[in-house]
PDB file of C-alpha atoms in Angstrom:
ATOM      1  CA  MET A 826     104.735  94.788 116.858  1.00 70.00           C
ATOM      2  CA  SER A 827     101.819  94.778 114.565  1.00 85.00           C
ATOM      3  CA  PHE A 828      98.213  97.126 114.744  1.00 96.00           C
ATOM      4  CA  ALA A 829      95.305  96.383 113.367  1.00 95.00           C
ATOM      5  CA  LEU A 830      93.399  98.880 111.437  1.00 97.00           C
ATOM      6  CA  TYR A 831      89.545  98.968 112.203  1.00 95.00           C
ATOM      7  CA  VAL A 832      87.981 101.180 109.229  1.00 96.00           C
ATOM      8  CA  ASP A 833      84.255 101.587 107.937  1.00 93.00           C
ATOM      9  CA  SER A 834      83.177  98.321 105.998  1.00 91.00           C
ATOM     10  CA  LEU A 835      82.425 100.695 103.161  1.00 91.00           C
ATOM     11  CA  TYR A 836      85.619 102.668 103.231  1.00 93.00           C
ATOM     12  CA  THR A 837      84.546 105.197 102.776  1.00 92.00           C
ATOM     13  CA  SER A 838      85.804 107.136 105.480  1.00 94.00           C
ATOM     14  CA  PRO A 839      88.054 109.766 105.228  1.00 95.00           C
ATOM     15  CA  TYR A 840      89.145 109.692 108.814  1.00 96.00           C
ATOM     16  CA  ALA A 841      89.808 106.071 108.190  1.00 96.00           C
ATOM     17  CA  LEU A 842      92.143 107.032 104.722  1.00 97.00           C
ATOM     18  CA  SER A 843      93.871 109.355 107.069  1.00 98.00           C
ATOM     19  CA  VAL A 844      95.289 106.573 109.325  1.00 98.00           C
ATOM     20  CA  PHE A 845      95.617 104.048 106.620  1.00 98.00           C
ATOM     21  CA  VAL A 846      97.857 106.417 104.580  1.00 98.00           C
ATOM     22  CA  ALA A 847      99.926 107.558 107.999  1.00 98.00           C
ATOM     23  CA  LEU A 848     100.666 103.977 108.628  1.00 98.00           C
ATOM     24  CA  THR A 849     101.285 102.909 105.014  1.00 98.00           C
ATOM     25  CA  GLU A 850     103.932 105.986 104.939  1.00 98.00           C
ATOM     26  CA  LYS A 851     105.427 105.151 108.054  1.00 97.00           C
ATOM     27  CA  GLY A 852     106.135 101.026 106.553  1.00 97.00           C
ATOM     28  CA  LEU A 853     104.324 100.012 109.597  1.00 97.00           C
ATOM     29  CA  PRO A 854     102.498  96.661 109.652  1.00 96.00           C
ATOM     30  CA  PHE A 855      99.350  96.358 110.060  1.00 96.00           C
ATOM     31  CA  SER A 856      96.059  94.165 109.024  1.00 96.00           C
ATOM     32  CA  VAL A 857      93.089  96.253 108.367  1.00 96.00           C
ATOM     33  CA  LYS A 858      89.087  94.616 110.313  1.00 94.00           C
ATOM     34  CA  THR A 859      86.114  96.542 108.323  1.00 91.00           C
ATOM     35  CA  VAL A 860      82.836  97.068 110.914  1.00 91.00           C
ATOM     36  CA  ASP A 861      79.320  97.528 108.776  1.00 85.00           C
ATOM     37  CA  LEU A 862      78.739 100.704 110.300  1.00 88.00           C
ATOM     38  CA  ALA A 863      74.854 100.084 108.611  1.00 86.00           C
ATOM     39  CA  SER A 864      73.736  97.935 111.040  1.00 89.00           C
ATOM     40  CA  GLY A 865      75.845  99.671 114.337  1.00 86.00           C
ATOM     41  CA  GLU A 866      78.055  97.344 114.473  1.00 84.00           C
ATOM     42  CA  GLN A 867      80.257  99.963 116.340  1.00 88.00           C
ATOM     43  CA  ARG A 868      77.660 100.265 119.551  1.00 85.00           C
ATOM     44  CA  LEU A 869      78.390  96.430 119.782  1.00 81.00           C
ATOM     45  CA  ASP A 870      79.701  95.482 122.777  1.00 84.00           C
ATOM     46  CA  ALA A 871      82.141  93.833 120.722  1.00 83.00           C
ATOM     47  CA  TYR A 872      83.636  96.880 119.343  1.00 86.00           C
ATOM     48  CA  ALA A 873      82.465  99.715 121.627  1.00 83.00           C
ATOM     49  CA  GLY A 874      83.650  98.170 124.588  1.00 84.00           C
ATOM     50  CA  ARG A 875      87.424  98.145 123.390  1.00 85.00           C
ATOM     51  CA  ALA A 876      87.145 101.688 120.736  1.00 85.00           C
ATOM     52  CA  LEU A 877      85.459 103.105 123.595  1.00 88.00           C
ATOM     53  CA  THR A 878      84.363 106.339 121.216  1.00 90.00           C
ATOM     54  CA  ALA A 879      82.491 103.835 119.038  1.00 85.00           C
ATOM     55  CA  ARG A 880      83.714 105.170 115.851  1.00 89.00           C
ATOM     56  CA  VAL A 881      86.124 104.558 113.308  1.00 92.00           C
ATOM     57  CA  PRO A 882      89.038 104.492 112.741  1.00 96.00           C
ATOM     58  CA  ALA A 883      90.944 102.276 115.944  1.00 95.00           C
ATOM     59  CA  LEU A 884      93.908 101.098 115.919  1.00 97.00           C
ATOM     60  CA  VAL A 885      94.608  98.445 117.735  1.00 96.00           C
ATOM     61  CA  GLU A 886      97.904  97.724 119.454  1.00 95.00           C
ATOM     62  CA  GLY A 887      97.849  94.739 121.793  1.00 93.00           C
ATOM     63  CA  ASP A 888      95.889  95.802 125.018  1.00 91.00           C
ATOM     64  CA  PHE A 889      96.339  99.812 123.546  1.00 95.00           C
ATOM     65  CA  VAL A 890      93.236 101.243 121.382  1.00 95.00           C
ATOM     66  CA  LEU A 891      92.910 104.334 120.428  1.00 96.00           C
ATOM     67  CA  THR A 892      90.244 106.544 118.547  1.00 95.00           C
ATOM     68  CA  GLU A 893      90.235 109.463 116.605  1.00 94.00           C
ATOM     69  CA  SER A 894      92.344 109.393 113.590  1.00 96.00           C
ATOM     70  CA  SER A 895      94.118 112.889 113.989  1.00 96.00           C
ATOM     71  CA  ALA A 896      94.740 111.507 117.961  1.00 96.00           C
ATOM     72  CA  ILE A 897      95.793 108.358 116.227  1.00 97.00           C
ATOM     73  CA  THR A 898      97.967 109.862 113.361  1.00 98.00           C
ATOM     74  CA  GLU A 899     100.172 111.954 116.423  1.00 97.00           C
ATOM     75  CA  TYR A 900     100.599 108.867 118.325  1.00 98.00           C
ATOM     76  CA  LEU A 901     102.075 107.554 115.046  1.00 98.00           C
ATOM     77  CA  ASP A 902     104.682 110.261 114.382  1.00 98.00           C
ATOM     78  CA  GLU A 903     105.623 110.105 117.791  1.00 97.00           C
ATOM     79  CA  THR A 904     106.116 107.079 118.398  1.00 97.00           C
ATOM     80  CA  PHE A 905     107.950 106.295 115.666  1.00 97.00           C
ATOM     81  CA  PRO A 906     109.590 109.632 114.635  1.00 96.00           C
ATOM     82  CA  ALA A 907     111.424 110.393 111.422  1.00 96.00           C
ATOM     83  CA  PRO A 908     114.009 110.475 109.912  1.00 95.00           C
ATOM     84  CA  GLU A 909     113.766 105.693 110.797  1.00 96.00           C
ATOM     85  CA  TYR A 910     110.061 107.342 109.663  1.00 97.00           C
ATOM     86  CA  VAL A 911     108.997 109.117 107.062  1.00 97.00           C
ATOM     87  CA  ALA A 912     108.404 112.010 109.103  1.00 97.00           C
ATOM     88  CA  LEU A 913     104.060 112.904 108.927  1.00 98.00           C
ATOM     89  CA  TYR A 914     104.284 116.283 110.020  1.00 98.00           C
ATOM     90  CA  PRO A 915     106.018 118.882 109.470  1.00 97.00           C
ATOM     91  CA  ARG A 916     109.529 119.329 111.105  1.00 94.00           C
ATOM     92  CA  GLU A 917     109.139 122.834 111.191  1.00 96.00           C
ATOM     93  CA  ARG A 918     107.159 123.845 114.867  1.00 96.00           C
ATOM     94  CA  ARG A 919     104.910 126.974 113.424  1.00 97.00           C
ATOM     95  CA  GLN A 920     103.620 124.484 110.476  1.00 97.00           C
ATOM     96  CA  ARG A 921     103.811 121.330 112.624  1.00 97.00           C
ATOM     97  CA  ALA A 922     100.675 123.637 114.209  1.00 97.00           C
ATOM     98  CA  GLN A 923      99.533 124.821 111.512  1.00 97.00           C
ATOM     99  CA  ALA A 924      99.416 120.884 109.747  1.00 97.00           C
ATOM    100  CA  ARG A 925      97.171 120.115 112.931  1.00 97.00           C
ATOM    101  CA  GLN A 926      95.252 123.183 112.343  1.00 97.00           C
ATOM    102  CA  ILE A 927      94.130 121.896 109.655  1.00 97.00           C
ATOM    103  CA  GLN A 928      93.319 118.562 110.391  1.00 97.00           C
ATOM    104  CA  ALA A 929      91.188 119.913 113.106  1.00 97.00           C
ATOM    105  CA  TRP A 930      89.315 122.630 110.985  1.00 97.00           C
ATOM    106  CA  VAL A 931      87.619 120.155 108.234  1.00 96.00           C
ATOM    107  CA  ARG A 932      86.435 117.799 110.846  1.00 95.00           C
ATOM    108  CA  SER A 933      84.904 120.286 112.848  1.00 94.00           C
ATOM    109  CA  ASP A 934      83.488 122.832 110.352  1.00 95.00           C
ATOM    110  CA  LEU A 935      82.024 122.466 106.669  1.00 95.00           C
ATOM    111  CA  VAL A 936      79.431 121.050 107.491  1.00 95.00           C
ATOM    112  CA  PRO A 937      77.162 121.820 104.350  1.00 96.00           C
ATOM    113  CA  VAL A 938      80.151 120.262 102.314  1.00 97.00           C
ATOM    114  CA  ARG A 939      80.706 116.606 104.412  1.00 94.00           C
ATOM    115  CA  VAL A 940      76.841 116.269 104.423  1.00 94.00           C
ATOM    116  CA  GLU A 941      75.951 117.502 101.045  1.00 95.00           C
ATOM    117  CA  ARG A 942      78.731 115.720  98.877  1.00 94.00           C
ATOM    118  CA  ASP A 943      79.189 112.727 101.575  1.00 93.00           C
ATOM    119  CA  THR A 944      82.450 110.675 100.589  1.00 91.00           C
ATOM    120  CA  GLU A 945      80.330 108.380  99.036  1.00 92.00           C
ATOM    121  CA  THR A 946      79.346 111.286  95.607  1.00 90.00           C
ATOM    122  CA  VAL A 947      83.860 110.593  95.332  1.00 91.00           C
ATOM    123  CA  PHE A 948      84.713 107.303  95.772  1.00 90.00           C
ATOM    124  CA  PHE A 949      81.270 105.695  94.543  1.00 89.00           C
ATOM    125  CA  ARG A 950      80.300 108.928  92.518  1.00 85.00           C
ATOM    126  CA  LYS A 951      76.810 108.259  94.399  1.00 87.00           C
ATOM    127  CA  PRO A 952      74.578 111.349  92.480  1.00 87.00           C
ATOM    128  CA  CYS A 953      73.817 114.332  94.484  1.00 90.00           C
ATOM    129  CA  ALA A 954      71.474 117.658  93.721  1.00 93.00           C
ATOM    130  CA  PRO A 955      73.353 121.311  93.598  1.00 95.00           C
ATOM    131  CA  LEU A 956      74.866 122.906  96.350  1.00 95.00           C
ATOM    132  CA  SER A 957      72.340 123.611  99.016  1.00 96.00           C
ATOM    133  CA  GLU A 958      73.274 128.199  99.558  1.00 97.00           C
ATOM    134  CA  SER A 959      74.636 127.373 102.991  1.00 97.00           C
ATOM    135  CA  ALA A 960      76.773 124.711 100.858  1.00 97.00           C
ATOM    136  CA  GLN A 961      77.995 127.225  98.758  1.00 97.00           C
ATOM    137  CA  GLN A 962      78.988 129.079 101.561  1.00 97.00           C
ATOM    138  CA  ALA A 963      80.764 126.407 103.843  1.00 97.00           C
ATOM    139  CA  ALA A 964      82.666 125.850 100.166  1.00 97.00           C
ATOM    140  CA  ALA A 965      83.685 128.963  99.145  1.00 97.00           C
ATOM    141  CA  LYS A 966      84.599 129.113 102.897  1.00 97.00           C
ATOM    142  CA  LEU A 967      87.151 126.065 102.435  1.00 97.00           C
ATOM    143  CA  VAL A 968      88.599 127.198  98.520  1.00 97.00           C
ATOM    144  CA  HIS A 969      89.627 130.578 100.336  1.00 97.00           C
ATOM    145  CA  VAL A 970      91.154 128.469 103.001  1.00 97.00           C
ATOM    146  CA  ALA A 971      92.724 126.121 100.800  1.00 97.00           C
ATOM    147  CA  GLU A 972      94.407 128.946  97.999  1.00 96.00           C
ATOM    148  CA  HIS A 973      96.044 130.620 101.570  1.00 95.00           C
ATOM    149  CA  PHE A 974      98.189 127.203 101.996  1.00 95.00           C
ATOM    150  CA  VAL A 975      97.802 126.150  98.255  1.00 95.00           C
ATOM    151  CA  HIS A 976     100.924 127.774  96.187  1.00 88.00           C
ATOM    152  CA  GLY A 977     101.049 124.904  93.414  1.00 77.00           C
ATOM    153  CA  PRO A 978     100.114 121.463  92.935  1.00 73.00           C
ATOM    154  CA  GLN A 979     102.155 119.632  95.178  1.00 89.00           C
ATOM    155  CA  HIS A 980     102.407 119.823  99.228  1.00 95.00           C
ATOM    156  CA  LEU A 981     101.179 122.435 101.540  1.00 95.00           C
ATOM    157  CA  PHE A 982     103.734 122.449 103.181  1.00 95.00           C
ATOM    158  CA  GLY A 983     107.019 121.671 100.407  1.00 91.00           C
ATOM    159  CA  ALA A 984     107.433 118.267 102.003  1.00 94.00           C
ATOM    160  CA  TRP A 985     103.909 115.634 102.237  1.00 97.00           C
ATOM    161  CA  SER A 986     102.241 115.471 105.218  1.00 97.00           C
ATOM    162  CA  ILE A 987      99.178 114.523 106.576  1.00 98.00           C
ATOM    163  CA  ALA A 988      97.362 117.384 106.676  1.00 98.00           C
ATOM    164  CA  ASP A 989      97.811 117.516 102.160  1.00 97.00           C
ATOM    165  CA  THR A 990      95.747 113.834 102.865  1.00 97.00           C
ATOM    166  CA  ASP A 991      93.374 115.580 105.042  1.00 98.00           C
ATOM    167  CA  LEU A 992      92.743 118.611 102.540  1.00 98.00           C
ATOM    168  CA  ALA A 993      92.881 117.313  99.299  1.00 96.00           C
ATOM    169  CA  ILE A 994      89.798 114.773 100.218  1.00 95.00           C
ATOM    170  CA  MET A 995      88.263 117.496 101.823  1.00 97.00           C
ATOM    171  CA  LEU A 996      88.823 118.910  99.080  1.00 97.00           C
ATOM    172  CA  SER A 997      87.921 115.779  96.646  1.00 96.00           C
ATOM    173  CA  ARG A 998      84.008 116.383  97.532  1.00 96.00           C
ATOM    174  CA  LEU A 999      83.596 119.623  95.561  1.00 96.00           C
ATOM    175  CA  VAL A1000      86.711 118.439  92.483  1.00 94.00           C
ATOM    176  CA  ARG A1001      84.619 115.015  92.231  1.00 92.00           C
ATOM    177  CA  ASN A1002      81.408 116.025  91.961  1.00 92.00           C
ATOM    178  CA  GLY A1003      82.149 119.235  89.944  1.00 92.00           C
ATOM    179  CA  ASP A1004      81.679 121.982  91.647  1.00 94.00           C
ATOM    180  CA  PRO A1005      83.570 125.023  90.529  1.00 94.00           C
ATOM    181  CA  VAL A1006      87.076 124.981  92.636  1.00 95.00           C
ATOM    182  CA  PRO A1007      89.839 126.968  90.538  1.00 95.00           C
ATOM    183  CA  ALA A1008      92.321 125.268  88.882  1.00 94.00           C
ATOM    184  CA  ARG A1009      95.279 125.447  91.228  1.00 94.00           C
ATOM    185  CA  LEU A1010      93.052 123.536  94.117  1.00 96.00           C
ATOM    186  CA  GLN A1011      91.962 120.918  90.815  1.00 95.00           C
ATOM    187  CA  GLU A1012      95.549 120.015  90.427  1.00 95.00           C
ATOM    188  CA  TYR A1013      96.441 119.857  93.585  1.00 96.00           C
ATOM    189  CA  VAL A1014      93.717 117.286  94.463  1.00 96.00           C
ATOM    190  CA  ASP A1015      94.278 115.703  91.818  1.00 95.00           C
ATOM    191  CA  PHE A1016      98.388 115.412  92.579  1.00 96.00           C
ATOM    192  CA  GLN A1017      97.492 114.623  96.265  1.00 96.00           C
ATOM    193  CA  TRP A1018      95.636 111.464  94.698  1.00 95.00           C
ATOM    194  CA  GLN A1019      98.382 110.093  92.700  1.00 96.00           C
ATOM    195  CA  ARG A1020      99.845 108.950  96.206  1.00 96.00           C
ATOM    196  CA  PRO A1021     100.955 105.807  96.232  1.00 97.00           C
ATOM    197  CA  SER A1022      99.374 105.250  99.712  1.00 97.00           C
ATOM    198  CA  VAL A1023      96.350 107.168  98.829  1.00 97.00           C
ATOM    199  CA  GLN A1024      95.980 104.983  95.751  1.00 96.00           C
ATOM    200  CA  ALA A1025      96.582 101.410  97.913  1.00 95.00           C
ATOM    201  CA  TRP A1026      93.554 102.602  99.778  1.00 95.00           C
ATOM    202  CA  LEU A1027      90.992 103.236  96.749  1.00 93.00           C
ATOM    203  CA  ALA A1028      92.716  99.822  95.401  1.00 91.00           C
ATOM    204  CA  ARG A1029      90.409  98.445  97.883  1.00 85.00           C
ATOM    205  CA  HIS A1030      87.302  99.759  95.986  1.00 72.00           C
ATOM    206  CA  GLN A1031      88.596  97.770  93.776  1.00 58.00           C
ATOM    207  CA  PRO A1032      86.094  94.588  92.790  1.00 47.00           C
ATOM    208  CA  GLY A1033      88.143  91.838  94.040  1.00 42.00           C
TER     209      GLY A1033
END
């Protein structure tokens, strides 16, 4: 059993990162294949004919192909459950629901932050302008919600979950660009950033 994970060729998709981290944490064998989004490779039949939503990431397991990162991480956690494999979601039912809530929220809301602080500003330090008024409002909402869940520099729900990675990457859009973020949230981002599975993704940005 082996998986193929399709990601963007620049390795800047936070959603591809999320699935990469999930596979790495589970200790599952997988290969990484890249899709050049800038050239429109994701719309060509060779890719879109299998990954029907024509988006990254896509997880391929034989003739089974799944897109949408949170669907993939839920599939992996159900298929390769704890305790034999690292859990991606909290064990407690309500905490698990909250983890999924955070995942859904960072993917569907906060559009001005996602636009004005795209992940190229995080991974490549691409210069960016000060946040617009609408982005400042979205950033304030992000900080407000994060402060509700983050009570220390480590994990949201006692033990690590994939929601930690997703929330930390969203917060890093502000932290890595010097936007005002409370110290507790900066420490949380820095702690999550050092997780070996995240570092393995970041290493793919390094020359050679």
